XYZ file of C-alpha atoms in Angstrom:
469
model
C -42.615 7.408 -4.703
C -39.361 8.611 -3.480
C -36.480 6.348 -3.083
C -35.569 5.236 0.322
C -31.586 4.916 -0.808
C -30.386 7.395 -3.178
C -28.744 6.165 -6.304
C -24.907 7.547 -4.856
C -24.994 5.074 -2.025
C -25.579 2.391 -4.524
C -22.808 3.649 -6.661
C -20.575 3.985 -3.064
C -21.425 0.013 -2.199
C -20.405 -0.817 -5.768
C -17.036 0.779 -5.756
C -16.317 -0.212 -2.260
C -16.106 -3.916 -3.526
C -13.015 -3.197 -5.262
C -10.984 -1.496 -2.389
C -12.442 -3.917 0.087
C -11.415 -6.859 -1.870
C -7.728 -5.656 -2.604
C -7.196 -4.775 1.061
C -8.548 -7.852 2.494
C -6.742 -9.862 0.340
C -3.178 -7.952 1.011
C -3.769 -8.402 4.402
C -4.516 -11.929 4.476
C -1.502 -12.618 2.116
C 0.810 -11.008 4.664
C -0.092 -13.218 7.313
C 0.358 -16.561 5.044
C 3.920 -15.528 3.964
C 5.555 -17.556 6.769
C 3.542 -20.669 5.842
C 4.227 -20.367 1.975
C 8.025 -19.688 2.607
C 8.060 -22.994 4.739
C 6.110 -25.080 2.008
C 8.346 -23.851 -0.887
C 11.502 -23.802 1.203
C 11.787 -20.292 -0.118
C 13.877 -17.575 1.622
C 12.753 -14.232 2.763
C 14.189 -12.352 -0.192
C 12.111 -15.018 -2.564
C 8.948 -14.842 -0.787
C 8.692 -10.980 -0.365
C 8.079 -11.015 -4.132
C 4.579 -12.131 -3.436
C 3.942 -8.852 -1.981
C 6.338 -6.731 -4.015
C 5.342 -8.071 -7.261
C 1.980 -6.945 -6.459
C 2.598 -3.320 -5.009
C 5.033 -2.670 -7.920
C 2.665 -3.517 -10.853
C -0.005 -1.250 -8.700
C 2.386 1.609 -8.189
C 3.625 1.722 -11.603
C 0.046 1.651 -13.093
C -1.596 3.890 -10.986
C -1.171 7.159 -12.450
C -1.569 5.872 -16.118
C -5.053 4.133 -15.208
C -6.166 7.560 -13.702
C -5.549 9.195 -17.060
C -6.914 6.265 -18.839
C -10.240 6.242 -16.888
C -10.492 10.034 -18.046
C -10.195 9.259 -21.523
C -11.928 5.648 -21.885
C -14.383 5.780 -19.101
C -14.157 4.931 -15.458
C -17.464 2.765 -15.507
C -15.802 0.587 -18.319
C -12.534 0.462 -16.851
C -13.690 -0.718 -13.284
C -15.392 -3.657 -14.707
C -12.365 -4.451 -16.469
C -10.425 -4.334 -13.169
C -13.003 -6.649 -11.698
C -12.282 -9.072 -14.177
C -8.454 -8.840 -13.807
C -8.314 -9.199 -10.092
C -11.061 -12.194 -10.054
C -9.184 -14.109 -13.084
C -5.920 -13.752 -11.264
C -7.081 -14.736 -7.846
C -7.926 -18.142 -9.608
C -4.588 -18.263 -10.947
C -2.783 -17.549 -7.659
C -4.762 -20.418 -5.682
C -3.467 -22.818 -8.598
C 0.037 -21.812 -8.389
C 2.314 -24.592 -7.635
C 5.435 -22.620 -6.738
C 6.565 -19.138 -5.703
C 7.399 -17.949 -9.037
C 4.142 -18.876 -10.355
C 2.351 -17.145 -7.328
C 4.558 -14.032 -8.121
C 3.522 -13.909 -12.036
C -0.247 -14.430 -10.936
C 0.000 -11.612 -8.392
C 1.499 -9.158 -11.082
C -1.604 -9.717 -13.143
C -3.680 -9.089 -9.865
C -1.840 -6.025 -9.366
C -3.400 -4.579 -12.477
C -6.895 -4.829 -11.415
C -5.911 -3.390 -7.862
C -4.380 -0.448 -9.712
C -7.476 0.235 -11.542
C -9.662 0.183 -8.222
C -7.160 2.510 -6.323
C -6.758 5.122 -8.828
C -10.319 5.495 -10.252
C -12.383 5.042 -6.986
C -12.032 8.689 -5.640
C -12.852 9.915 -9.019
C -16.132 7.787 -9.249
C -17.033 9.034 -5.769
C -16.550 12.729 -6.874
C -18.496 12.281 -9.635
C -21.471 10.683 -7.749
C -21.624 12.790 -4.827
C -22.412 16.702 -4.247
C -19.272 18.650 -3.287
C -21.050 19.241 0.229
C -20.704 15.180 1.167
C -17.340 14.559 -0.639
C -15.520 14.522 2.497
C -18.115 12.135 4.075
C -17.883 9.771 1.179
C -14.059 9.498 1.184
C -13.842 9.314 4.810
C -16.263 6.261 4.596
C -14.461 4.590 1.994
C -11.261 4.982 4.372
C -13.495 3.108 6.831
C -13.946 0.394 4.070
C -10.327 0.158 3.481
C -9.529 -0.165 7.120
C -12.415 -2.762 7.647
C -10.675 -4.802 5.029
C -7.374 -4.966 6.464
C -9.058 -5.476 9.929
C -10.817 -8.577 8.507
C -8.180 -9.717 6.139
C -5.280 -10.601 8.877
C -7.496 -12.760 11.172
C -9.370 -14.197 8.025
C -6.201 -15.110 6.505
C -4.778 -16.847 9.691
C -8.052 -18.963 9.847
C -8.103 -19.688 6.309
C -4.063 -20.777 6.402
C -4.475 -22.738 9.479
C -7.497 -24.639 9.248
C -7.827 -24.838 5.277
C -4.946 -23.865 2.826
C -3.546 -20.471 2.078
C -5.044 -21.011 -1.377
C -8.425 -20.083 0.115
C -7.126 -16.654 0.809
C -7.413 -16.088 -3.160
C -10.521 -18.272 -3.860
C -12.717 -16.076 -1.759
C -12.099 -13.240 -4.140
C -14.076 -14.911 -6.843
C -17.638 -14.232 -5.405
C -16.850 -10.930 -4.657
C -15.398 -10.302 -8.028
C -18.321 -11.522 -9.801
C -20.899 -9.644 -7.514
C -18.604 -6.411 -8.340
C -18.713 -6.629 -11.964
C -22.642 -6.792 -12.515
C -23.293 -4.165 -9.685
C -20.941 -1.956 -11.622
C -23.117 -2.468 -14.798
C -26.257 -1.474 -12.806
C -25.180 1.248 -10.261
C -22.060 3.068 -11.706
C -23.052 6.399 -13.328
C -22.973 6.041 -17.259
C -19.687 7.267 -19.022
C -19.927 10.532 -20.830
C -19.872 10.459 -24.357
C -17.343 12.944 -25.873
C -15.866 13.758 -29.185
C -12.604 15.152 -27.733
C -9.506 12.849 -28.115
C -6.920 12.717 -25.356
C -3.801 11.278 -26.517
C -2.698 8.586 -23.888
C 0.846 9.201 -22.529
C 2.600 6.032 -23.396
C 6.172 7.407 -23.486
C 5.708 8.621 -19.789
C 3.804 5.631 -18.713
C 6.351 3.177 -20.052
C 9.500 5.254 -18.502
C 7.882 5.365 -14.919
C 6.919 1.553 -15.077
C 10.496 0.703 -16.061
C 12.406 3.155 -13.729
C 10.249 2.027 -10.587
C 10.786 -1.777 -11.770
C 14.502 -1.504 -11.827
C 14.705 0.490 -8.905
C 12.801 -2.033 -6.793
C 14.555 -5.208 -8.106
C 17.849 -3.823 -7.592
C 17.092 -2.783 -4.017
C 15.778 -6.393 -3.456
C 19.224 -8.052 -4.583
C 21.441 -6.012 -2.788
C 21.471 -8.401 -0.047
C 22.041 -11.140 -2.447
C 24.615 -9.528 -4.995
C 25.964 -7.092 -2.888
C 25.933 -3.073 -3.030
C 29.231 -3.166 -4.746
C 27.964 -5.587 -7.557
C 28.132 -4.327 -11.105
C 24.491 -5.465 -11.612
C 23.607 -3.699 -8.502
C 25.129 -0.393 -9.298
C 23.920 -0.880 -13.158
C 20.359 -1.204 -12.188
C 20.347 1.822 -9.859
C 21.908 3.966 -12.606
C 19.487 2.556 -15.258
C 16.502 3.300 -12.957
C 17.829 7.101 -12.481
C 18.215 7.635 -15.965
C 14.874 6.375 -16.694
C 13.301 8.399 -13.914
C 15.066 11.737 -15.331
C 13.576 10.774 -18.604
C 10.289 10.395 -17.292
C 10.446 14.034 -15.690
C 11.601 15.414 -19.010
C 8.472 13.704 -21.003
C 6.091 15.148 -18.284
C 7.581 18.481 -18.407
C 6.929 18.565 -21.885
C 3.545 17.234 -21.844
C 0.695 19.013 -20.076
C -1.693 16.102 -20.316
C 0.978 13.496 -19.229
C 0.157 11.044 -16.311
C 1.801 13.483 -13.852
C 1.344 17.086 -13.666
C 4.551 18.076 -12.256
C 3.467 21.717 -11.524
C 1.615 20.591 -8.427
C 5.014 19.752 -6.847
C 5.537 23.493 -6.850
C 3.321 23.851 -4.109
C 5.038 23.255 -0.527
C 1.630 21.747 0.684
C 1.521 19.238 -2.064
C 5.264 18.368 -2.093
C 5.659 18.335 1.810
C 2.491 16.451 2.168
C 3.117 13.542 -0.439
C 6.686 12.986 0.471
C 5.662 12.799 4.207
C 3.196 9.949 3.347
C 5.600 8.198 1.283
C 8.258 8.214 4.279
C 5.313 6.982 6.577
C 4.237 3.952 4.887
C 7.904 3.158 4.254
C 8.703 3.316 8.049
C 5.268 1.634 8.646
C 6.054 -1.519 6.453
C 9.340 -2.258 7.742
C 7.691 -3.077 10.751
C 4.557 -4.508 9.375
C 6.259 -6.864 6.841
C 8.599 -8.182 9.325
C 6.279 -8.683 12.448
C 4.497 -11.705 10.980
C 7.894 -13.646 10.753
C 8.806 -12.384 14.219
C 5.582 -13.897 15.661
C 5.983 -17.059 13.746
C 9.583 -17.731 14.363
C 10.606 -16.281 17.617
C 7.092 -16.337 19.576
C 6.026 -19.511 17.988
C 2.315 -18.345 17.196
C 0.111 -20.387 14.929
C -1.286 -18.571 11.880
C -4.703 -17.649 13.137
C -3.080 -16.034 16.164
C -0.358 -14.134 13.876
C -3.817 -12.951 12.190
C -5.391 -11.741 15.400
C -2.620 -10.243 16.549
C -2.044 -8.065 13.352
C -5.695 -7.122 13.520
C -4.936 -4.572 16.171
C -3.241 -2.337 13.997
C -6.491 -1.871 12.093
C -8.448 -1.415 15.077
C -6.149 1.273 15.968
C -6.591 3.093 13.128
C -10.281 2.737 12.411
C -10.720 4.170 15.922
C -8.786 7.073 15.659
C -9.321 8.308 11.750
C -12.740 9.343 11.900
C -11.718 11.680 15.221
C -8.522 12.881 13.689
C -10.501 13.696 10.329
C -13.139 15.841 12.415
C -10.536 17.618 14.152
C -8.515 18.493 11.005
C -11.735 20.512 9.957
C -11.767 22.116 13.213
C -7.982 22.867 13.880
C -6.403 22.159 10.582
C -3.630 19.409 9.691
C -0.246 21.522 10.584
C -0.418 20.235 14.447
C -2.082 16.920 14.045
C -0.144 15.324 11.046
C 3.576 15.907 12.581
C 2.391 14.889 16.177
C 0.972 11.625 14.581
C 4.204 11.098 12.784
C 6.421 11.986 15.958
C 4.680 9.350 18.152
C 4.979 6.761 15.475
C 8.884 7.373 15.516
C 9.046 6.923 19.435
C 6.894 3.732 18.852
C 9.247 2.258 16.434
C 11.975 2.956 19.052
C 9.968 1.445 21.697
C 9.519 -1.520 19.343
C 13.016 -2.536 19.630
C 12.806 -3.861 23.132
C 10.391 -6.699 21.693
C 12.686 -10.060 22.354
C 12.298 -13.677 22.653
C 10.408 -13.626 26.049
C 7.711 -10.957 24.874
C 3.855 -11.879 24.790
C 1.459 -11.719 21.615
C -0.431 -9.189 23.722
C 2.757 -6.779 23.740
C 2.831 -6.865 20.037
C -1.034 -6.219 20.008
C -0.551 -3.339 22.078
C 2.208 -1.816 20.103
C 0.416 -2.453 16.593
C -2.793 -0.937 17.811
C -0.997 2.198 18.969
C 0.846 2.352 15.663
C -2.488 2.094 13.686
C -3.793 4.981 15.985
C -0.866 7.336 15.259
C -1.174 6.397 11.657
C -4.652 7.402 11.584
C -3.864 10.458 13.640
C -1.461 11.512 10.583
C -3.131 10.111 7.506
C -6.755 11.470 7.657
C -5.462 15.162 8.240
C -2.705 15.050 5.642
C -4.842 13.345 2.734
C -7.736 15.846 3.481
C -5.343 18.806 3.418
C -3.965 17.624 0.103
C -7.270 16.914 -1.410
C -8.678 20.319 -0.381
C -5.450 22.113 -1.730
C -6.676 21.903 -5.340
C -9.600 22.517 -7.305
C -11.984 20.197 -8.776
C -10.193 19.352 -12.319
C -7.172 18.267 -10.168
C -8.850 16.445 -7.599
C -8.250 13.141 -9.606
C -4.613 13.810 -10.170
C -3.855 14.547 -6.559
C -5.988 11.308 -5.558
C -3.650 9.220 -7.745
C -0.660 11.005 -6.194
C -1.783 10.174 -2.791
C -2.105 6.417 -3.835
C 1.078 6.583 -5.805
C 3.025 7.655 -2.688
C 1.106 5.229 -0.550
C 2.012 2.239 -2.786
C 5.423 3.214 -3.425
C 5.935 3.609 0.311
C 4.745 0.308 1.259
C 7.191 -1.474 -1.803
C 10.218 0.416 -0.371
C 9.248 -0.572 3.294
C 9.145 -4.324 2.333
C 12.198 -3.986 0.201
C 14.261 -2.201 2.892
C 12.935 -4.301 5.732
C 14.131 -7.251 4.015
C 17.424 -5.655 2.801
C 18.481 -4.441 6.622
C 17.214 -7.481 8.058
C 19.334 -9.842 5.713
C 22.213 -7.611 6.087
C 22.443 -7.727 9.885
C 22.066 -11.519 9.757
C 24.842 -11.738 6.986
C 27.174 -9.396 8.698
C 26.710 -10.657 12.278
C 26.379 -14.561 11.973
C 27.550 -15.299 8.296
C 24.678 -17.524 7.307
C 25.567 -16.583 3.553
C 23.213 -14.580 1.059
C 20.681 -17.238 0.850
C 19.010 -18.445 3.779
C 15.309 -19.300 5.014
C 13.798 -17.370 8.218
C 13.737 -20.851 9.911
C 17.562 -20.930 9.659
C 18.018 -17.987 11.626
C 18.524 -18.502 15.568
C 15.786 -16.739 17.692
C 18.344 -13.990 19.245
C 19.883 -13.434 15.831
C 16.226 -12.653 14.272
C 15.518 -10.453 17.275
C 18.665 -8.500 16.457
C 17.869 -8.092 12.894
C 14.514 -7.122 13.832
C 15.503 -4.325 16.095
C 18.181 -3.075 13.630
C 15.068 -2.676 11.190
C 12.895 -0.886 13.558
C 15.647 1.453 14.549
C 15.931 2.466 10.718
C 12.146 2.640 10.430
C 12.221 5.165 13.594
C 14.830 7.221 11.275
C 12.872 7.116 8.397
C 9.556 8.290 10.491
C 11.731 11.376 11.506
C 12.126 12.045 7.619
C 8.434 11.850 7.260
C 8.137 14.720 10.321
C 10.316 17.015 8.522
C 8.647 16.760 5.154
C 5.108 17.170 7.263
C 6.524 20.173 8.584
C 7.335 21.627 5.323
C 4.371 24.056 4.690
C 4.232 27.795 4.293
C 0.808 28.790 4.387
C -0.692 29.493 7.728
C -3.700 27.051 7.507
C -4.517 23.985 5.581
C-alpha cells in the first residue's frame, strides 16, 4: 500500500522542531528584556548579554558543528542538540539573576548551534535535487513563523504569567523533537574513513569572536582608549589571523577559505553580515523605545514586533520565485537600498509617535529584508556543487549570527555613547533613568548609523562579476 505522506516530509517536520523552537525563543526573549532589566535593576549593557551570550555561542560553534555532523553523524548530533536546548531552557527558567541567566543561555546556544548548522545538510540528504529549493524555502517559512509567533507569545507570557514561561514552553517541544528524530531522521552512514576534527581552528575562532564581542560591549564602560579595550581588540585580531593560518594549511578545516576567492561568495556573505548588523541595531533597541518612551505594555510590544515577521513572510516566497526568473543581482541590492532609506525614515520617530507607526515601519523593514535575503541566499547555495553545499549553509548561518551579535553590541554602544556624551549620566545606567527626549536622541543616532551600515551592505551586494547568478 502506497504511503500517503513521503518519509522526507516526516524528516522535514522533525528537523523543523529545532529552528522553530530556537527562533520562537529568541524572539520572545527580546520582548522580555525590558521586564528582566527592571526586575533585576540591570543596565542595558548587562541585559544585552542575555542575547549576546546565546548568539556568541552559536556563532562560534556553527562551523565546528557542521564539520562534526559530517564526521560523527547528523542524526545523533541533532538529538544531542535537543537535549542541550531542553535542559538549558529549564536552567534559564530557574535563573535568579542576570548572570545566571547568561550562563544558561550559553548552554542553550550550544543546542541552537547544532540545529542551525546541520538542518540544511539533513534536508539535502532527505530531498531530491529537484525539490531542494522548495524544502529550504519552506524551512525559511518555519523560521519566519517562529519569529512571528515568538514576539506576541513572549509579550503575553511576560505580561500575564512570567518571563520564565518563555523558556518553560521549550520543554515539551524539545522532548517531542528528541523522540521524533529517533524515528524519522535518516540513519547516519557507517564509514571507516576517519576525519580528524579541526580543534585548533575551532578553538581559535571561538576565542577570537569571544574577545572581540566582549571588548565591543565594554567600550561604553571602559572607554575606547582603555588599555583593557585596546588589549582585547589586539588579542582578537591576532587570534583571527591565527585562525586564517590554520585554515589555510588544513584542507579539512572548519572553513574552506578557497570559497571566498569567488566574488559571489565574498560579496553575498558580507552583504548578509552587514544587513543583519544594521537590522538588529533597530530590532534590539525598538522594544526599549516602545516600553520606555511610548509606554507600551509587554504584550503590546510583542504584537508590534510581530509585524516585522509578517512583512518578511509575505515577501520572501515571492522574492525567491522572482530570483529564479530574473536572478538576484537586481533584487538583493534593491532590497538593501530600500532598507537604508527606511532606517533614515525611522529616525523621525519621537515621543509623540503611535504604536502603529512603528508597526508599519517594522513590516516594511521585514518586507525589504525578505526581498534581499531569499535571492541572496539562493544565489550563494546555487553557486557551489553538492559537496560544498553544507559549507556554504554554515557560512550563511555564521554571517547571519555574527551580524546579529554585532548589531546588538553596536546598538548598545551607539546608544550608550550618545547618552553619556549629551547628558553625562555616567557609564552605568538603566534605560529607566534616561529621559524620553534623550532616549529618542540616542535611538535616532543608532538608526542613522544603521542606515550607513546598510549602505555598506549594498556595496557588497553589488560586488559581483558574473553576468547572472
